[in-house]
CSV table of C-alpha atoms and ligand atoms in Angstrom, one decimal:
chain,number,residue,atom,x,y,z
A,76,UNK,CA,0.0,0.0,0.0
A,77,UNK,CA,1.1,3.8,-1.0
A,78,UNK,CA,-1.8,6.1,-0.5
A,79,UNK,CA,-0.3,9.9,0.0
A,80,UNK,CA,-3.2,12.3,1.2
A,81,UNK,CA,-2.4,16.3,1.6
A,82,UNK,CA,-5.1,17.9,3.9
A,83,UNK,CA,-5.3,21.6,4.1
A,84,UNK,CA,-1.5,21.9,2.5
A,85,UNK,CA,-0.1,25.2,2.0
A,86,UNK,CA,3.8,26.8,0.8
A,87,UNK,CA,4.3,30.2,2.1
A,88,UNK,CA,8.3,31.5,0.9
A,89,UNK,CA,7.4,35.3,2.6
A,90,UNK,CA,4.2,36.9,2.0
A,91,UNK,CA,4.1,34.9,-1.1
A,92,UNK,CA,1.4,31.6,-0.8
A,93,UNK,CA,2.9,29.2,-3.9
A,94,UNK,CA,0.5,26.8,-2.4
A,95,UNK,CA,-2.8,27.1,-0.9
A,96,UNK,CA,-5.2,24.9,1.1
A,97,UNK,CA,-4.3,21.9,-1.3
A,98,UNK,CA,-6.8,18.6,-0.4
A,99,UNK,CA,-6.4,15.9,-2.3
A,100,UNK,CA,-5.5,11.6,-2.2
A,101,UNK,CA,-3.8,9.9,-5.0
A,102,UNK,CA,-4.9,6.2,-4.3
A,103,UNK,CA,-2.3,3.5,-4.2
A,104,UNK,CA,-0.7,2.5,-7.9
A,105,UNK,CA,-2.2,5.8,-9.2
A,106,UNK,CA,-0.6,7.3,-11.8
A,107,UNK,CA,-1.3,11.1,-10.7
A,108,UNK,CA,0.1,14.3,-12.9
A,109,UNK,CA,0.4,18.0,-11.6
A,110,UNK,CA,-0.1,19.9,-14.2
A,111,UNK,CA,-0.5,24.0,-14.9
A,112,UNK,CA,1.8,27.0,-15.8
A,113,UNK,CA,5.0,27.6,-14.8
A,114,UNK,CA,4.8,29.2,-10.9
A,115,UNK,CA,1.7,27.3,-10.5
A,116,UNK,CA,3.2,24.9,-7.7
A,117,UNK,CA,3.6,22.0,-9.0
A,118,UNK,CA,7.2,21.1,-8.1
A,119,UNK,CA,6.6,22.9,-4.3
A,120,UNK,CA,3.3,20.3,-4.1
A,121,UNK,CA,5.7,17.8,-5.5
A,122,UNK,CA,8.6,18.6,-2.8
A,123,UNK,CA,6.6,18.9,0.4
A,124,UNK,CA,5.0,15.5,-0.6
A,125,UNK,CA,8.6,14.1,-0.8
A,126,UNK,CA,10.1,15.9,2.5
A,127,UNK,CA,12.4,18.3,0.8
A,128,UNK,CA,10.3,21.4,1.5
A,129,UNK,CA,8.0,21.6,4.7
A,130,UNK,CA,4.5,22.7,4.1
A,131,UNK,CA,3.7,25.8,6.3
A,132,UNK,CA,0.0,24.5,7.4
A,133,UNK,CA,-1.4,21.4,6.9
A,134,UNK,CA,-0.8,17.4,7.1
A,135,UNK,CA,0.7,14.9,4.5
A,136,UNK,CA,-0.3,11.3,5.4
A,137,UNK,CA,1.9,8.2,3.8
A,138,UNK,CA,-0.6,4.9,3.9
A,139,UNK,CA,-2.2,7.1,6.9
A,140,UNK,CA,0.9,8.0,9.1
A,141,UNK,CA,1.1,11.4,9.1
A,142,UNK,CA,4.8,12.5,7.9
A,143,UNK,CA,4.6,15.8,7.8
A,144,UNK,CA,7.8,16.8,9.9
A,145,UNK,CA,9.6,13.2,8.5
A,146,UNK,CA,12.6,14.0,6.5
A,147,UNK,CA,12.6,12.9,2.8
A,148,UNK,CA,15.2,10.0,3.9
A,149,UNK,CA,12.5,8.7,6.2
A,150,UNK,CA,9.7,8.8,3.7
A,151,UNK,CA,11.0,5.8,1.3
A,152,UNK,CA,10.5,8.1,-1.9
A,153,UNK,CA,12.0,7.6,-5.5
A,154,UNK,CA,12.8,11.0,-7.5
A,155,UNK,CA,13.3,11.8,-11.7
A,156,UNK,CA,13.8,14.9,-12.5
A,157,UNK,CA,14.4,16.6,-15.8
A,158,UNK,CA,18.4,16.9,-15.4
A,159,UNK,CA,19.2,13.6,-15.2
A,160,UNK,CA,22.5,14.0,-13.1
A,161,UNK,CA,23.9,10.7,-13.9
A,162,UNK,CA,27.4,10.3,-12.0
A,163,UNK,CA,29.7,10.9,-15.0
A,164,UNK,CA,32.6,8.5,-13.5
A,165,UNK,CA,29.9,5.9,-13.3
A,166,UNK,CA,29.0,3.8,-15.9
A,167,UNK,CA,25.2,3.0,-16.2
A,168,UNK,CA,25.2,-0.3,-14.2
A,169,UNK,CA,27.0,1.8,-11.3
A,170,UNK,CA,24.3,4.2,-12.1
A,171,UNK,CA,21.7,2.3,-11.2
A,172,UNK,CA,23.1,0.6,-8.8
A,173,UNK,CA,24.1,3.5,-6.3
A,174,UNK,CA,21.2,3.4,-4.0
A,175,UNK,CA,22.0,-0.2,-3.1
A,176,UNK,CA,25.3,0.4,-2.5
A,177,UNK,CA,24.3,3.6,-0.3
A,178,UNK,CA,21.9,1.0,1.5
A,179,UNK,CA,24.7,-1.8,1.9
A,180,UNK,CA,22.6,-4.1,-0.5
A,181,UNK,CA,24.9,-7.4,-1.0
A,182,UNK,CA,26.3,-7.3,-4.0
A,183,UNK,CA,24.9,-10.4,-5.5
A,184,UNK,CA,22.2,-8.9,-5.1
A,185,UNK,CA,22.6,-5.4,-6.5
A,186,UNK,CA,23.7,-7.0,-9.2
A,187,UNK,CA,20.5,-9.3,-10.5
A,188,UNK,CA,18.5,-6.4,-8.8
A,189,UNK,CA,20.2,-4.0,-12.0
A,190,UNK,CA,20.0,-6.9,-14.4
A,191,UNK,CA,15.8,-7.0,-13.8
A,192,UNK,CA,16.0,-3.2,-13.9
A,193,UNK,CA,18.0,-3.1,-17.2
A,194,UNK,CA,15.6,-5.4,-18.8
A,195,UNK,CA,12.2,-3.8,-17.9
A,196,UNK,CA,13.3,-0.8,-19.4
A,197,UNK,CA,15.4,-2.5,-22.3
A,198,UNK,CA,19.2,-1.2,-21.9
A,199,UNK,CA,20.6,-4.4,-21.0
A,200,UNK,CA,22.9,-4.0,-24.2
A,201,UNK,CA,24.0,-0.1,-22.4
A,202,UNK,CA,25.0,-1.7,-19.0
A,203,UNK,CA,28.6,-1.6,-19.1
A,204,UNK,CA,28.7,1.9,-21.3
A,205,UNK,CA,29.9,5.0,-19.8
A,206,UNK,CA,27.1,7.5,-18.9
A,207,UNK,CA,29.1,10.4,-20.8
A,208,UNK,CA,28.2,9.1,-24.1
A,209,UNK,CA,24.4,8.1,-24.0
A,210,UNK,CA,21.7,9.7,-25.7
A,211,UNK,CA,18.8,12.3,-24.0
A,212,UNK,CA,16.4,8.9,-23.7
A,213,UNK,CA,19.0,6.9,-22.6
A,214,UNK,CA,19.9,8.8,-20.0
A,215,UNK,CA,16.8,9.7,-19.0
A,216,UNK,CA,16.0,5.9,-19.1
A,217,UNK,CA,19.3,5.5,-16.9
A,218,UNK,CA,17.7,7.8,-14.1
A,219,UNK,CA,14.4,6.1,-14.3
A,220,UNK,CA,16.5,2.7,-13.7
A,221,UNK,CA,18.2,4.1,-10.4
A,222,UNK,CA,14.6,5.7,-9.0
A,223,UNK,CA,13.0,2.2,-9.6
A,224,UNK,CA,15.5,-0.3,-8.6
A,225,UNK,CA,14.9,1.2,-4.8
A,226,UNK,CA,11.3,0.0,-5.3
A,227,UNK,CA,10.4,3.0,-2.8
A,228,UNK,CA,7.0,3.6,-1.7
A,229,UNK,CA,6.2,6.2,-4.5
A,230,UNK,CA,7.7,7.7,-7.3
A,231,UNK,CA,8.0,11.5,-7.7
A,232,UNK,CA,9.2,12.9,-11.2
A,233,UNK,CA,9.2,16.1,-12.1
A,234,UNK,CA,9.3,16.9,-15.5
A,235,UNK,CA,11.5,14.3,-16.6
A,236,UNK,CA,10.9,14.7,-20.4
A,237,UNK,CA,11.2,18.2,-20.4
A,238,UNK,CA,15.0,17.7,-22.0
A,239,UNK,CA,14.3,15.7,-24.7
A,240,UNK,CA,12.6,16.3,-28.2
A,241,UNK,CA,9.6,15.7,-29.3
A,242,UNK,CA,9.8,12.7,-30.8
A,243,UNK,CA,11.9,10.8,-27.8
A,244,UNK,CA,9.2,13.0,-25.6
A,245,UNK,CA,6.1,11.1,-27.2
A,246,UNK,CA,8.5,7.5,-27.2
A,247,UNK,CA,9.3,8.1,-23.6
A,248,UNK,CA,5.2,9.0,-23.1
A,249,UNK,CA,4.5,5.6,-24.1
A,250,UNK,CA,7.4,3.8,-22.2
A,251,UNK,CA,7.3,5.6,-18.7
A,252,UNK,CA,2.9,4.3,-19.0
A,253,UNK,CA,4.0,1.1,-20.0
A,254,UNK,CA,6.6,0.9,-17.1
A,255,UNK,CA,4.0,1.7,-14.6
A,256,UNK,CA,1.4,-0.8,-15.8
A,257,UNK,CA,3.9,-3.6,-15.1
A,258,UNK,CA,5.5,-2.2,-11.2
A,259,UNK,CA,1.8,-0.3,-10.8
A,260,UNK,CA,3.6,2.1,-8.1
A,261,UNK,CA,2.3,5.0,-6.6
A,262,UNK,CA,3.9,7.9,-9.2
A,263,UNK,CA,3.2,11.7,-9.0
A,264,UNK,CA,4.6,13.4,-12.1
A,265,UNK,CA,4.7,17.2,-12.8
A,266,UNK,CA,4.4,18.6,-16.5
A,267,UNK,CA,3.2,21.9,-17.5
A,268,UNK,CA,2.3,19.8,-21.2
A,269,UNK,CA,-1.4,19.2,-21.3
A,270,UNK,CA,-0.7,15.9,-24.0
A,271,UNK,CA,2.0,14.6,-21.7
A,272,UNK,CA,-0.4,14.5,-18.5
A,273,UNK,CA,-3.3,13.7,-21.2
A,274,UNK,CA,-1.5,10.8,-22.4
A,275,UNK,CA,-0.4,9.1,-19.0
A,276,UNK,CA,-2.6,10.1,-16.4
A,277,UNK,CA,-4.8,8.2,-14.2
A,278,UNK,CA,-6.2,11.5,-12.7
A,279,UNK,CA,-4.7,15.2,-13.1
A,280,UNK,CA,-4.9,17.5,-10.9
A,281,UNK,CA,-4.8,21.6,-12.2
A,282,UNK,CA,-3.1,23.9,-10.8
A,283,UNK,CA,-3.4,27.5,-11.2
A,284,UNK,CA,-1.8,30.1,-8.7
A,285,UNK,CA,-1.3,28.1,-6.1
A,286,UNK,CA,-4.9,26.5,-6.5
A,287,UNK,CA,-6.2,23.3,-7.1
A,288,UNK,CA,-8.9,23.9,-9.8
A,289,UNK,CA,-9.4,20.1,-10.6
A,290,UNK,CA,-9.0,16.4,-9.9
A,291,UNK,CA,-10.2,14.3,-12.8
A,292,UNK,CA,-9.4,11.5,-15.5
A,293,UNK,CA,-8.0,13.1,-18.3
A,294,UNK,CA,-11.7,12.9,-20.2
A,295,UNK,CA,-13.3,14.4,-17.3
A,296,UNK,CA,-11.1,17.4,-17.6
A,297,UNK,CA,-11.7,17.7,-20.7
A,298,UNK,CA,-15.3,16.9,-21.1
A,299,UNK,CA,-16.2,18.9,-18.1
A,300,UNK,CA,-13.8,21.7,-16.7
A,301,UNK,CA,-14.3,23.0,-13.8
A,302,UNK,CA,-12.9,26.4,-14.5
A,303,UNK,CA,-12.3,28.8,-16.9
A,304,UNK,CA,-8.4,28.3,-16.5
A,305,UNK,CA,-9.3,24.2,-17.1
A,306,UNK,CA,-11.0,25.0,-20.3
A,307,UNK,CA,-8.5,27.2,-21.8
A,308,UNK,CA,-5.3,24.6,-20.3
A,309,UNK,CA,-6.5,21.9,-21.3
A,310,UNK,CA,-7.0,20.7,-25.4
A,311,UNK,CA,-4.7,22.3,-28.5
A,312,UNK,CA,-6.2,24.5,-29.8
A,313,UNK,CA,-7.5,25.9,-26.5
A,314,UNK,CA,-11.8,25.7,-26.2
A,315,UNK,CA,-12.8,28.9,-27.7
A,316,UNK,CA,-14.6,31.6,-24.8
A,317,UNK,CA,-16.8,33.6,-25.7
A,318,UNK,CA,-18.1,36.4,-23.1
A,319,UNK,CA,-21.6,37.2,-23.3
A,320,UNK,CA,-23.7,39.6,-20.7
A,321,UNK,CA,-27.3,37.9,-19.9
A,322,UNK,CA,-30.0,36.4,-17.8
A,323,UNK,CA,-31.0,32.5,-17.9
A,324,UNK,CA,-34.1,31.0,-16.9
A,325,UNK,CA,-33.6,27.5,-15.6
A,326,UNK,CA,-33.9,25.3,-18.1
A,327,UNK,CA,-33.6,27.8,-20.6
A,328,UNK,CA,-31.0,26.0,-23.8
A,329,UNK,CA,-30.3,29.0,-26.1
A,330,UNK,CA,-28.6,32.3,-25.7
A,331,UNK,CA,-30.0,35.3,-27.8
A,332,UNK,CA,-26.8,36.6,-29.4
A,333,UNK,CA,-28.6,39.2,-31.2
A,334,UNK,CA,-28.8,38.0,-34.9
A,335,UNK,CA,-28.6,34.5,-34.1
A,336,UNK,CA,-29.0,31.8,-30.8
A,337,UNK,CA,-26.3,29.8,-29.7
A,338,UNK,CA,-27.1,26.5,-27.9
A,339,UNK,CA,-26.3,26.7,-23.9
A,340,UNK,CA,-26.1,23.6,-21.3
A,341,UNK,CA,-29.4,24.2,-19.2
A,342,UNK,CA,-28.7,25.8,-15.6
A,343,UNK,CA,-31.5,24.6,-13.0
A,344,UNK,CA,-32.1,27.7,-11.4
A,345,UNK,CA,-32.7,30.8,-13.0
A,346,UNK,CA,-29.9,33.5,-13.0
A,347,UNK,CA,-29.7,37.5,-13.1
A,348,UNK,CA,-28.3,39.1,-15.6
A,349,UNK,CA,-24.5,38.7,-15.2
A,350,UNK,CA,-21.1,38.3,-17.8
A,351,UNK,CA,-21.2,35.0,-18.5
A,352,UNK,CA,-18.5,33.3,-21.3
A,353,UNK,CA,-19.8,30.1,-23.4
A,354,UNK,CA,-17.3,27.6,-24.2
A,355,UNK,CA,-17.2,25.4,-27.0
A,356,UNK,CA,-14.1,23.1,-28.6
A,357,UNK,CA,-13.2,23.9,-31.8
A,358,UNK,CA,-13.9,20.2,-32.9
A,359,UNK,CA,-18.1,21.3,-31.8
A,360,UNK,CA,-18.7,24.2,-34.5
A,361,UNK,CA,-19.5,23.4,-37.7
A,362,UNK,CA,-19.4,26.3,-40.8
A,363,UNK,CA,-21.9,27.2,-42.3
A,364,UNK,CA,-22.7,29.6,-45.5
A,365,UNK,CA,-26.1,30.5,-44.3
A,366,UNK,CA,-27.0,31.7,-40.8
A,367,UNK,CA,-25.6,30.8,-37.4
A,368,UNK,CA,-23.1,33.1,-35.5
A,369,UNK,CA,-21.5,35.3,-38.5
A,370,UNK,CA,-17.9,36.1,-38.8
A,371,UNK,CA,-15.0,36.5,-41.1
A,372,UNK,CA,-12.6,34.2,-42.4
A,373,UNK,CA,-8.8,35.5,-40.5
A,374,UNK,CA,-6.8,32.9,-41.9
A,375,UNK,CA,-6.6,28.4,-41.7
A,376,UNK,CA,-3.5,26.1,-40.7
A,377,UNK,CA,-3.3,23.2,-42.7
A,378,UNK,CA,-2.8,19.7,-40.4
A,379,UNK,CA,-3.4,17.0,-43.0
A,380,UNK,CA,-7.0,15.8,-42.9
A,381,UNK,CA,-8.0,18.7,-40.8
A,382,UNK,CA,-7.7,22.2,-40.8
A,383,UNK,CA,-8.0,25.1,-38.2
A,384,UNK,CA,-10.1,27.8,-39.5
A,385,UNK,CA,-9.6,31.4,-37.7
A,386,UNK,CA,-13.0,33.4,-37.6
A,387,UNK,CA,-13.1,36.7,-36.7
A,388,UNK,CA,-16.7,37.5,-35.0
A,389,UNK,CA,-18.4,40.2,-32.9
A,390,UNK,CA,-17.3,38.2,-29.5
A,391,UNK,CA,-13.0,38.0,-30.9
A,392,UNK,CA,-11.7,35.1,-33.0
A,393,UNK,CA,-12.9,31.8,-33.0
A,394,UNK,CA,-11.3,28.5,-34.3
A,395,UNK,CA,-12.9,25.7,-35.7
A,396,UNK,CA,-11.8,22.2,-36.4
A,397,UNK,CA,-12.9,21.7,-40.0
A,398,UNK,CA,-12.1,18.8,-42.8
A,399,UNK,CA,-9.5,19.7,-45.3
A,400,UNK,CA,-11.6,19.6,-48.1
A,401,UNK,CA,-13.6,21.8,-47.2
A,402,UNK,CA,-12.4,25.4,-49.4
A,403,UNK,CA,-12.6,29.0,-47.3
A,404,UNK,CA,-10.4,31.7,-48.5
A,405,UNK,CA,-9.6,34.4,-46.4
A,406,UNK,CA,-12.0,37.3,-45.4
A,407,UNK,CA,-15.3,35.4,-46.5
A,408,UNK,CA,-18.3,35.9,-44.8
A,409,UNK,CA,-19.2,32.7,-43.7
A,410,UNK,CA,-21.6,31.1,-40.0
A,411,UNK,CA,-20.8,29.3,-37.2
A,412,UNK,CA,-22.7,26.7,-36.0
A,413,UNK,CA,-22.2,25.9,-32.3
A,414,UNK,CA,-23.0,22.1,-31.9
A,415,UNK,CA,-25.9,21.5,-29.1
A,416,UNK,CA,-24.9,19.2,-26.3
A,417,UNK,CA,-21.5,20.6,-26.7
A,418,UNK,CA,-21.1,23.8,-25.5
A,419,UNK,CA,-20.2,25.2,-22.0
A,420,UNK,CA,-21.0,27.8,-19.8
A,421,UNK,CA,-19.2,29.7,-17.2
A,422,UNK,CA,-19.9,32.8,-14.7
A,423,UNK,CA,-17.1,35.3,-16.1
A,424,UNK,CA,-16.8,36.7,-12.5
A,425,UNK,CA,-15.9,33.6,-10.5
A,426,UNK,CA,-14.5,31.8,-13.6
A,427,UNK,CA,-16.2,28.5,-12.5
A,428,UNK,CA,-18.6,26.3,-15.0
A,429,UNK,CA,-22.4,26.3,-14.4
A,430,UNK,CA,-23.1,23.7,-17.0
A,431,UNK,CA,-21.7,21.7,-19.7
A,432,UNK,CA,-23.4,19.8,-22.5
A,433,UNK,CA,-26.7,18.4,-21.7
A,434,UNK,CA,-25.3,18.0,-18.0
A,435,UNK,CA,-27.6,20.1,-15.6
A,436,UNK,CA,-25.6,22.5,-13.7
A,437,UNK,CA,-24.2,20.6,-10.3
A,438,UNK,CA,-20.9,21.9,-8.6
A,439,UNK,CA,-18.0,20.6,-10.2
A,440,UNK,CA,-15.9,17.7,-8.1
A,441,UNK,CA,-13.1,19.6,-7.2
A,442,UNK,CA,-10.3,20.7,-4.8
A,443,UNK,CA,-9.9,24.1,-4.8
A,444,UNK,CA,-11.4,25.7,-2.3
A,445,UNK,CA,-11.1,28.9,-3.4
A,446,UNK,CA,-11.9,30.4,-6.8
A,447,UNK,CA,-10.1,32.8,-9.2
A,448,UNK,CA,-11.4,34.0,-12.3
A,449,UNK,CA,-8.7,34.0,-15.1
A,450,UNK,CA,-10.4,35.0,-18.4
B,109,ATP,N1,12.5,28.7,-2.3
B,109,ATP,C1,11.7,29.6,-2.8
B,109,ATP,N2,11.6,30.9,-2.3
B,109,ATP,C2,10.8,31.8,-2.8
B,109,ATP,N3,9.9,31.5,-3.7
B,109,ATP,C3,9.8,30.3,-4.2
B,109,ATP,C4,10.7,29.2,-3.8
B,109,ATP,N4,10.4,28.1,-4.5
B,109,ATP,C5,9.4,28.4,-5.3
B,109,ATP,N5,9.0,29.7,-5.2
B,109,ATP,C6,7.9,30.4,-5.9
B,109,ATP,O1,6.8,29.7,-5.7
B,109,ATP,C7,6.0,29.6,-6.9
B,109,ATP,C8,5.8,28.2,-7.3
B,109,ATP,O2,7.0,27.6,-7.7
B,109,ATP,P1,7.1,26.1,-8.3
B,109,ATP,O3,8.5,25.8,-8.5
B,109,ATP,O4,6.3,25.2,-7.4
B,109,ATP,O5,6.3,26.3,-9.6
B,109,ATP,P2,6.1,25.2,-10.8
B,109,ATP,O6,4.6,25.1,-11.0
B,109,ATP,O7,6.9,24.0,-10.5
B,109,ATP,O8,6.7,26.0,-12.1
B,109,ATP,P3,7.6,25.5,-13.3
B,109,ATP,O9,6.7,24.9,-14.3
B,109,ATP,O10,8.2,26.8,-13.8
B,109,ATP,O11,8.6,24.6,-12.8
B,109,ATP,C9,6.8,30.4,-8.0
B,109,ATP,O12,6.3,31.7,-8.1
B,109,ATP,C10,8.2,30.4,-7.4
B,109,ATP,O13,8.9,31.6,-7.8
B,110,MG,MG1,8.6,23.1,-11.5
């Protein structure tokens, strides 16, 4: 068992709060992400539940013994982080052998306990290389090798991939998910790259300012923000936010946008008239020549079978995921048809969602406590 639970967790370096009143449990063999922009907290959350930093307020519980004022050693952790400091007069079976030898392991031992190592993460052929030489993903696979042959509690890694290119970024992806499906340990794992934490998560948490926003699968998150910050974080392009000032009746399903109604998720009780911003993915808006919301064409990026069109409208640019054969040139007058069941609606002021889809507003499952508005 390696449950970690933060209660009430909070960073103060000075006046400045880096973390505040952060609640959450990442359940045993959980593969949890931190993700947000950089100066969120991420890697503060990441150290205090690892011992380096100590939290100013609150409790961090390890399989329920509360370890708050335990030092790191104590706390039977495994690190990665992105600068892979190998030990350059080391070569890689040294490597990942060091925190047996540290722990007087035998050496029989040390050694089959490396071989298994080697294997599961395929550089049994690099074993007896120096470090100096080895590629980004080697290495990187090299510090991976010296977290895991511990077999700590938990596994801690913060932005381990953020050296490499993209391409050994996506291969690692796929390897480091792969690794944890076999040793299914506890691992927390900060990125600040929504497709990384997309692509590996069990549950991400994220962060904004310190805050919490939201704990959820990756298709929760992305389904169903809980904030205006989630919404724009999360998916490439960004969901497209368009403010708006009216009043809802419950149940009402369209906004009046002047020449034209845009589909809204149905809030159950009826609201004042207040700024409000509807949300929709580019993948939920179809063109149209006739009707709908009318705009501009700005300009298109080309991606192969898809293309991302660039609208101008009364409410700022939106994009739209559109098919490739379909032909727009720039500056025609052309409608945008917001998809019904798709769209999303937040209060502007707050920044948190009232409704998405066809879901009935409910309060989102979330951390945060508190709530910032970041349009
Ligand atoms: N030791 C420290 N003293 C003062 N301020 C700090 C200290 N450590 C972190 N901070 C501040 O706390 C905030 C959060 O830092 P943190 O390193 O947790 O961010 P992060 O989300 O990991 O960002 P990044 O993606 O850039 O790594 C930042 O504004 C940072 O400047
Ligand atoms: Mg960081």
């Amino acid at each position: 068992m390696s449950e970690i639970r933060l209660d009430r967790v909070e960073k103060r370096f000075g006046d400045f709060v880096a973390v505040r009143d952060s609640s959450f449990t990442i359940a045993h063999g959980e593969f949890f992400v931190l993700l947000g922009p950089s100066g969120c907290g991420k890697t503060t959350t990441l150290r205090m539940i690892a011992g380096l930093e100590l939290p100013s307020a609150g409790h961090i519980y390890l399989d329920g013994e509360d370890v708050t004022d335990k030092q790191a050693s104590e706390r039977d952790i495994g690190f990665v982080f992105q600068l892979f400091a190998l030990y350059p007069h080391m070569n890689v079976r040294q490597n990942i052998g060091f925190p047996l030898r540290c722990q007087s392991v035998p050496r029989a031992e040390i050694r089959q306990r490396v071989d298994e190592v080697a294997k599961l993460l395929g550089i049994e052929e690099l074993l007896e290389r120096r470090v100096a030489g080895l590629s980004g993903g080697d290495s990187q696979r090299v510090s991976l090798g010296r977290a895991i042959v511990r077999r700590a509690k938990a596994f801690m890694m913060d932005e381990p991939l953020g050296a490499l290119d993209a391409e050994m970024r996506e291969r690692m992806c796929g390897e480091l998910r792969r690794l944890h499906d076999r040793i299914s340990a506890t691992t927390v794992y900060v990125t600040h790259d929504q497709i990384e934490a997309m692509a590996m998560a069990d549950r991400i948490a994220v962060m904004n300012h310190g805050l919490v926003d939201q704990i959820g699968s990756p298709q929760e998150v992305y389904d169903q923000p809980a904030t205006l910050h989630v919404a724009g974080f999360i998916g490439s392009p960004a969901m497209n936010l368009i403010p708006v000032k009216a009043a809802l009746r419950a149940g009402q399903s369209s906004l009046d946008l002047g020449d034209c109604a845009v589909p809204v998720p149905a809030v159950a009780e009826d609201l004042s008239e207040r700024a409000l911003v509807v949300g929709v993915r580019p993948e939920h808006i179809e063109i149209v020549a006739e009707k709908g919301l009318r705009g501009q064409v700005f300009g298109s990026e080309y991606l192969g079978t898809v293309q991302i069109v660039t609208v101008t409208t009364p409410f700022g640019q939106v994009k739209v995921r559109a098919s490739s054969d379909l032909r727009i040139s720039p500056d025609e007058p052309i409608g945008l048809n917001l998809l019904a069941g798709h769209t999303h609606l937040f209060d502007a002021a707050t920044g948190v969602a009232l409704g998405h889809g066809r879901v009935l507003s409910k309060p989102p499952a979330s951390a945060g406590v508190l709530r910032v508005a970041h349009v």
